[in-house]
Amino acid sequence: MKKIILPLLTSFLFASNLDNVMLDLDTNNYNEAIKILKQQKETPQVDFLLGKAYFLRHLTYTDYILAMKYFKKAKTKQSFYYIGKMYQNALGVKRNIKEAIRYYKLSNTKEAKYDLAKMYLDGKYILKDPKVALKLLKESAKEGYGKAQLLLGKLYLESNEVVDKDLREASKWLYLATQNGNQEAKNLWNKYKLYKFQ
């Protein structure tokens, strides 16, 4: 009986501690989250959460270095996303767009696709490529990412280098963004009377 109960109890305590960590991260209590996580057994999830706590705390330059250390150790899709973000924005590392793109592609999350799409749209660090940007934006938006849905909706409101004006498409994406609680999407939905296209 002890052989069954002890692993279950350990698993329950681990999950309970991670719930506390998530609450601490949501309430900006990063020091408490770090303290709890350092007491846990090392797993990719714990390493990712430690990296995220240091990333969000960013009191000193050292926090970014520690965030990078734990993100690289975690090797999860979410940690690859944050590594890409750090390389893109020179957070604790020298800006390296090639590495940012590499990590965004490794991540392949809806957030990474959105950030990569914006890079291709802006053409700030890489060559503009509206077709690639549109493909990535649509993938991200279809995966439910509100920022991608909003941006797609805004693009379809007017003809531009990415898409032709299409109020039906604008309506579709802005409606989804409003369902994700985006106030700007709601304002555009009402301003352009996009309910007519549903």
PDB file of C-alpha atoms in Angstrom:
ATOM      1  CA  MET A   1       0.000   0.000   0.000  1.00  0.00           C
ATOM      2  CA  LYS A   2       2.862   2.389   0.880  1.00  0.00           C
ATOM      3  CA  LYS A   3       4.382   1.793  -2.568  1.00  0.00           C
ATOM      4  CA  ILE A   4       1.216   3.178  -4.195  1.00  0.00           C
ATOM      5  CA  ILE A   5       0.433   6.033  -1.810  1.00  0.00           C
ATOM      6  CA  LEU A   6       3.902   7.608  -1.629  1.00  0.00           C
ATOM      7  CA  PRO A   7       4.224   8.278  -5.408  1.00  0.00           C
ATOM      8  CA  LEU A   8       0.640   9.566  -5.511  1.00  0.00           C
ATOM      9  CA  LEU A   9       1.284  11.900  -2.581  1.00  0.00           C
ATOM     10  CA  THR A  10       4.553  13.101  -4.108  1.00  0.00           C
ATOM     11  CA  SER A  11       2.821  13.695  -7.437  1.00  0.00           C
ATOM     12  CA  PHE A  12      -0.016  15.591  -5.719  1.00  0.00           C
ATOM     13  CA  LEU A  13       2.413  17.806  -3.769  1.00  0.00           C
ATOM     14  CA  PHE A  14       4.412  18.525  -6.941  1.00  0.00           C
ATOM     15  CA  ALA A  15       1.236  19.524  -8.832  1.00  0.00           C
ATOM     16  CA  SER A  16       0.052  21.603  -5.877  1.00  0.00           C
ATOM     17  CA  ASN A  17       3.404  23.431  -5.701  1.00  0.00           C
ATOM     18  CA  LEU A  18       3.308  24.112  -9.451  1.00  0.00           C
ATOM     19  CA  ASP A  19      -0.209  25.541  -9.073  1.00  0.00           C
ATOM     20  CA  ASN A  20       1.184  27.883  -6.400  1.00  0.00           C
ATOM     21  CA  VAL A  21       4.048  28.817  -8.730  1.00  0.00           C
ATOM     22  CA  MET A  22       1.624  29.624 -11.560  1.00  0.00           C
ATOM     23  CA  LEU A  23      -0.378  31.810  -9.168  1.00  0.00           C
ATOM     24  CA  ASP A  24       2.832  33.531  -8.026  1.00  0.00           C
ATOM     25  CA  LEU A  25       3.820  34.174 -11.657  1.00  0.00           C
ATOM     26  CA  ASP A  26       0.356  35.531 -12.460  1.00  0.00           C
ATOM     27  CA  THR A  27       0.499  37.881  -9.459  1.00  0.00           C
ATOM     28  CA  ASN A  28       4.086  39.021 -10.152  1.00  0.00           C
ATOM     29  CA  ASN A  29       5.424  37.254  -7.053  1.00  0.00           C
ATOM     30  CA  TYR A  30       8.515  36.031  -8.891  1.00  0.00           C
ATOM     31  CA  ASN A  31      10.770  35.643  -5.853  1.00  0.00           C
ATOM     32  CA  GLU A  32       8.316  33.245  -4.198  1.00  0.00           C
ATOM     33  CA  ALA A  33       7.915  31.301  -7.436  1.00  0.00           C
ATOM     34  CA  ILE A  34      11.703  30.970  -7.774  1.00  0.00           C
ATOM     35  CA  LYS A  35      11.982  29.831  -4.151  1.00  0.00           C
ATOM     36  CA  ILE A  36       9.338  27.106  -4.621  1.00  0.00           C
ATOM     37  CA  LEU A  37      10.752  25.949  -7.967  1.00  0.00           C
ATOM     38  CA  LYS A  38      14.299  25.609  -6.657  1.00  0.00           C
ATOM     39  CA  GLN A  39      12.965  23.099  -4.106  1.00  0.00           C
ATOM     40  CA  GLN A  40      11.411  20.918  -6.830  1.00  0.00           C
ATOM     41  CA  LYS A  41      12.934  17.997  -8.666  1.00  0.00           C
ATOM     42  CA  GLU A  42      14.403  19.162 -11.971  1.00  0.00           C
ATOM     43  CA  THR A  43      12.102  18.507 -14.911  1.00  0.00           C
ATOM     44  CA  PRO A  44      11.655  20.353 -18.215  1.00  0.00           C
ATOM     45  CA  GLN A  45       8.492  21.965 -16.792  1.00  0.00           C
ATOM     46  CA  VAL A  46      10.277  23.170 -13.640  1.00  0.00           C
ATOM     47  CA  ASP A  47      13.231  24.459 -15.692  1.00  0.00           C
ATOM     48  CA  PHE A  48      10.848  26.305 -18.034  1.00  0.00           C
ATOM     49  CA  LEU A  49       8.978  27.894 -15.120  1.00  0.00           C
ATOM     50  CA  LEU A  50      12.257  28.929 -13.476  1.00  0.00           C
ATOM     51  CA  GLY A  51      13.347  30.519 -16.742  1.00  0.00           C
ATOM     52  CA  LYS A  52      10.008  32.294 -17.064  1.00  0.00           C
ATOM     53  CA  ALA A  53      10.179  33.572 -13.466  1.00  0.00           C
ATOM     54  CA  TYR A  54      13.640  35.040 -14.043  1.00  0.00           C
ATOM     55  CA  PHE A  55      12.587  36.410 -17.445  1.00  0.00           C
ATOM     56  CA  LEU A  56       9.537  38.157 -16.008  1.00  0.00           C
ATOM     57  CA  ARG A  57      11.328  39.396 -12.882  1.00  0.00           C
ATOM     58  CA  HIS A  58      14.247  40.962 -14.859  1.00  0.00           C
ATOM     59  CA  LEU A  59      15.431  43.069 -11.936  1.00  0.00           C
ATOM     60  CA  THR A  60      18.999  42.763 -13.135  1.00  0.00           C
ATOM     61  CA  TYR A  61      20.893  41.713 -16.221  1.00  0.00           C
ATOM     62  CA  THR A  62      21.698  38.485 -14.345  1.00  0.00           C
ATOM     63  CA  ASP A  63      18.015  37.508 -14.353  1.00  0.00           C
ATOM     64  CA  TYR A  64      18.074  37.287 -18.154  1.00  0.00           C
ATOM     65  CA  ILE A  65      21.222  35.167 -18.050  1.00  0.00           C
ATOM     66  CA  LEU A  66      19.553  32.798 -15.576  1.00  0.00           C
ATOM     67  CA  ALA A  67      16.367  32.773 -17.656  1.00  0.00           C
ATOM     68  CA  MET A  68      18.381  31.748 -20.730  1.00  0.00           C
ATOM     69  CA  LYS A  69      20.154  29.027 -18.728  1.00  0.00           C
ATOM     70  CA  TYR A  70      16.874  27.464 -17.583  1.00  0.00           C
ATOM     71  CA  PHE A  71      15.119  27.887 -20.937  1.00  0.00           C
ATOM     72  CA  LYS A  72      17.980  26.081 -22.707  1.00  0.00           C
ATOM     73  CA  LYS A  73      17.915  23.366 -20.067  1.00  0.00           C
ATOM     74  CA  ALA A  74      14.135  22.898 -20.410  1.00  0.00           C
ATOM     75  CA  LYS A  75      14.190  22.354 -24.194  1.00  0.00           C
ATOM     76  CA  THR A  76      10.420  22.795 -24.501  1.00  0.00           C
ATOM     77  CA  LYS A  77       8.470  24.559 -27.255  1.00  0.00           C
ATOM     78  CA  GLN A  78       7.605  27.398 -24.865  1.00  0.00           C
ATOM     79  CA  SER A  79      11.203  27.771 -23.704  1.00  0.00           C
ATOM     80  CA  PHE A  80      12.381  27.927 -27.335  1.00  0.00           C
ATOM     81  CA  TYR A  81       9.866  30.738 -27.874  1.00  0.00           C
ATOM     82  CA  TYR A  82      11.320  32.766 -25.011  1.00  0.00           C
ATOM     83  CA  ILE A  83      14.876  32.120 -26.226  1.00  0.00           C
ATOM     84  CA  GLY A  84      13.848  33.456 -29.649  1.00  0.00           C
ATOM     85  CA  LYS A  85      12.343  36.523 -27.994  1.00  0.00           C
ATOM     86  CA  MET A  86      15.526  37.102 -26.011  1.00  0.00           C
ATOM     87  CA  TYR A  87      17.711  36.904 -29.132  1.00  0.00           C
ATOM     88  CA  GLN A  88      15.358  39.141 -31.118  1.00  0.00           C
ATOM     89  CA  ASN A  89      15.215  41.837 -28.436  1.00  0.00           C
ATOM     90  CA  ALA A  90      18.779  41.537 -27.048  1.00  0.00           C
ATOM     91  CA  LEU A  91      17.592  40.539 -23.570  1.00  0.00           C
ATOM     92  CA  GLY A  92      20.629  39.205 -21.697  1.00  0.00           C
ATOM     93  CA  VAL A  93      22.285  38.239 -24.967  1.00  0.00           C
ATOM     94  CA  LYS A  94      23.635  40.032 -28.001  1.00  0.00           C
ATOM     95  CA  ARG A  95      20.900  40.537 -30.616  1.00  0.00           C
ATOM     96  CA  ASN A  96      21.072  37.655 -33.057  1.00  0.00           C
ATOM     97  CA  ILE A  97      18.203  37.555 -35.546  1.00  0.00           C
ATOM     98  CA  LYS A  98      19.381  34.324 -37.123  1.00  0.00           C
ATOM     99  CA  GLU A  99      19.168  32.614 -33.717  1.00  0.00           C
ATOM    100  CA  ALA A 100      15.824  34.283 -32.967  1.00  0.00           C
ATOM    101  CA  ILE A 101      14.364  32.875 -36.182  1.00  0.00           C
ATOM    102  CA  ARG A 102      15.889  29.453 -35.501  1.00  0.00           C
ATOM    103  CA  TYR A 103      14.358  29.286 -32.024  1.00  0.00           C
ATOM    104  CA  TYR A 104      10.986  30.608 -33.186  1.00  0.00           C
ATOM    105  CA  LYS A 105      10.918  27.838 -35.784  1.00  0.00           C
ATOM    106  CA  LEU A 106      11.932  25.239 -33.183  1.00  0.00           C
ATOM    107  CA  SER A 107       9.164  26.498 -30.923  1.00  0.00           C
ATOM    108  CA  ASN A 108       6.491  26.465 -33.620  1.00  0.00           C
ATOM    109  CA  THR A 109       3.954  27.792 -31.094  1.00  0.00           C
ATOM    110  CA  LYS A 110       1.201  30.217 -32.030  1.00  0.00           C
ATOM    111  CA  GLU A 111       3.133  33.000 -30.262  1.00  0.00           C
ATOM    112  CA  ALA A 112       6.347  32.191 -32.125  1.00  0.00           C
ATOM    113  CA  LYS A 113       4.533  32.108 -35.477  1.00  0.00           C
ATOM    114  CA  TYR A 114       3.010  35.511 -34.703  1.00  0.00           C
ATOM    115  CA  ASP A 115       6.339  37.096 -33.719  1.00  0.00           C
ATOM    116  CA  LEU A 116       8.023  35.621 -36.781  1.00  0.00           C
ATOM    117  CA  ALA A 117       5.178  36.837 -39.015  1.00  0.00           C
ATOM    118  CA  LYS A 118       5.614  40.353 -37.616  1.00  0.00           C
ATOM    119  CA  MET A 119       9.321  40.206 -38.452  1.00  0.00           C
ATOM    120  CA  TYR A 120       8.476  39.278 -42.056  1.00  0.00           C
ATOM    121  CA  LEU A 121       5.838  42.028 -42.186  1.00  0.00           C
ATOM    122  CA  ASP A 122       8.055  44.773 -40.762  1.00  0.00           C
ATOM    123  CA  GLY A 123      11.218  43.842 -42.603  1.00  0.00           C
ATOM    124  CA  LYS A 124      13.196  45.435 -39.788  1.00  0.00           C
ATOM    125  CA  TYR A 125      15.778  42.690 -39.291  1.00  0.00           C
ATOM    126  CA  ILE A 126      14.995  40.406 -42.208  1.00  0.00           C
ATOM    127  CA  LEU A 127      13.757  40.876 -45.750  1.00  0.00           C
ATOM    128  CA  LYS A 128      10.070  41.638 -45.991  1.00  0.00           C
ATOM    129  CA  ASP A 129       8.090  38.677 -47.187  1.00  0.00           C
ATOM    130  CA  PRO A 130       4.326  39.322 -47.133  1.00  0.00           C
ATOM    131  CA  LYS A 131       3.464  35.793 -48.330  1.00  0.00           C
ATOM    132  CA  VAL A 132       5.402  34.104 -45.537  1.00  0.00           C
ATOM    133  CA  ALA A 133       4.022  36.628 -43.038  1.00  0.00           C
ATOM    134  CA  LEU A 134       0.434  35.914 -44.112  1.00  0.00           C
ATOM    135  CA  LYS A 135       0.938  32.139 -43.939  1.00  0.00           C
ATOM    136  CA  LEU A 136       2.381  32.361 -40.408  1.00  0.00           C
ATOM    137  CA  LEU A 137      -0.296  34.812 -39.254  1.00  0.00           C
ATOM    138  CA  LYS A 138      -3.078  32.537 -40.481  1.00  0.00           C
ATOM    139  CA  GLU A 139      -1.524  29.520 -38.749  1.00  0.00           C
ATOM    140  CA  SER A 140      -1.223  31.442 -35.495  1.00  0.00           C
ATOM    141  CA  ALA A 141      -4.755  32.850 -35.772  1.00  0.00           C
ATOM    142  CA  LYS A 142      -6.234  29.418 -36.538  1.00  0.00           C
ATOM    143  CA  GLU A 143      -4.535  28.140 -33.384  1.00  0.00           C
ATOM    144  CA  GLY A 144      -6.534  30.751 -31.454  1.00  0.00           C
ATOM    145  CA  TYR A 145      -3.929  33.460 -30.865  1.00  0.00           C
ATOM    146  CA  GLY A 146      -5.869  36.694 -30.365  1.00  0.00           C
ATOM    147  CA  LYS A 147      -3.047  39.029 -31.423  1.00  0.00           C
ATOM    148  CA  ALA A 148      -2.747  37.208 -34.758  1.00  0.00           C
ATOM    149  CA  GLN A 149      -6.516  37.302 -35.247  1.00  0.00           C
ATOM    150  CA  LEU A 150      -6.540  41.047 -34.565  1.00  0.00           C
ATOM    151  CA  LEU A 151      -3.663  41.757 -36.936  1.00  0.00           C
ATOM    152  CA  LEU A 152      -5.211  39.642 -39.715  1.00  0.00           C
ATOM    153  CA  GLY A 153      -8.523  41.419 -39.265  1.00  0.00           C
ATOM    154  CA  LYS A 154      -6.823  44.816 -39.445  1.00  0.00           C
ATOM    155  CA  LEU A 155      -4.912  43.803 -42.579  1.00  0.00           C
ATOM    156  CA  TYR A 156      -8.117  42.787 -44.359  1.00  0.00           C
ATOM    157  CA  LEU A 157      -9.818  46.117 -43.569  1.00  0.00           C
ATOM    158  CA  GLU A 158      -7.754  47.904 -46.234  1.00  0.00           C
ATOM    159  CA  SER A 159      -5.854  46.796 -49.332  1.00  0.00           C
ATOM    160  CA  ASN A 160      -2.130  46.584 -48.630  1.00  0.00           C
ATOM    161  CA  GLU A 161       0.992  44.701 -49.727  1.00  0.00           C
ATOM    162  CA  VAL A 162      -0.169  41.586 -47.877  1.00  0.00           C
ATOM    163  CA  VAL A 163      -3.856  41.208 -48.822  1.00  0.00           C
ATOM    164  CA  ASP A 164      -6.617  42.853 -50.807  1.00  0.00           C
ATOM    165  CA  LYS A 165      -9.427  44.494 -48.891  1.00  0.00           C
ATOM    166  CA  ASP A 166     -11.922  41.836 -47.832  1.00  0.00           C
ATOM    167  CA  LEU A 167     -14.455  42.836 -45.195  1.00  0.00           C
ATOM    168  CA  ARG A 168     -15.789  39.290 -44.923  1.00  0.00           C
ATOM    169  CA  GLU A 169     -12.314  38.059 -43.945  1.00  0.00           C
ATOM    170  CA  ALA A 170     -11.824  41.071 -41.663  1.00  0.00           C
ATOM    171  CA  SER A 171     -15.143  40.233 -40.014  1.00  0.00           C
ATOM    172  CA  LYS A 172     -14.143  36.600 -39.504  1.00  0.00           C
ATOM    173  CA  TRP A 173     -10.802  37.352 -37.827  1.00  0.00           C
ATOM    174  CA  LEU A 174     -11.939  40.336 -35.782  1.00  0.00           C
ATOM    175  CA  TYR A 175     -14.921  38.371 -34.498  1.00  0.00           C
ATOM    176  CA  LEU A 176     -12.587  35.633 -33.289  1.00  0.00           C
ATOM    177  CA  ALA A 177     -10.337  38.231 -31.662  1.00  0.00           C
ATOM    178  CA  THR A 178     -13.337  39.722 -29.843  1.00  0.00           C
ATOM    179  CA  GLN A 179     -14.146  36.228 -28.579  1.00  0.00           C
ATOM    180  CA  ASN A 180     -10.624  36.216 -27.119  1.00  0.00           C
ATOM    181  CA  GLY A 181     -11.473  39.405 -25.236  1.00  0.00           C
ATOM    182  CA  ASN A 182      -9.614  41.877 -27.441  1.00  0.00           C
ATOM    183  CA  GLN A 183     -11.103  45.340 -26.937  1.00  0.00           C
ATOM    184  CA  GLU A 184      -9.447  46.852 -30.025  1.00  0.00           C
ATOM    185  CA  ALA A 185     -11.023  44.124 -32.172  1.00  0.00           C
ATOM    186  CA  LYS A 186     -14.397  44.869 -30.618  1.00  0.00           C
ATOM    187  CA  ASN A 187     -14.005  48.585 -31.388  1.00  0.00           C
ATOM    188  CA  LEU A 188     -13.080  47.847 -35.021  1.00  0.00           C
ATOM    189  CA  TRP A 189     -15.955  45.357 -35.286  1.00  0.00           C
ATOM    190  CA  ASN A 190     -18.386  48.102 -34.285  1.00  0.00           C
ATOM    191  CA  LYS A 191     -16.692  50.945 -36.204  1.00  0.00           C
ATOM    192  CA  TYR A 192     -16.782  49.062 -39.529  1.00  0.00           C
ATOM    193  CA  LYS A 193     -20.170  47.400 -38.758  1.00  0.00           C
ATOM    194  CA  LEU A 194     -18.639  44.047 -39.511  1.00  0.00           C
ATOM    195  CA  TYR A 195     -21.652  42.211 -38.082  1.00  0.00           C
ATOM    196  CA  LYS A 196     -23.181  42.773 -41.528  1.00  0.00           C
ATOM    197  CA  PHE A 197     -20.689  40.294 -42.980  1.00  0.00           C
ATOM    198  CA  GLN A 198     -21.371  37.410 -40.596  1.00  0.00           C
TER     199      GLN A 198
END
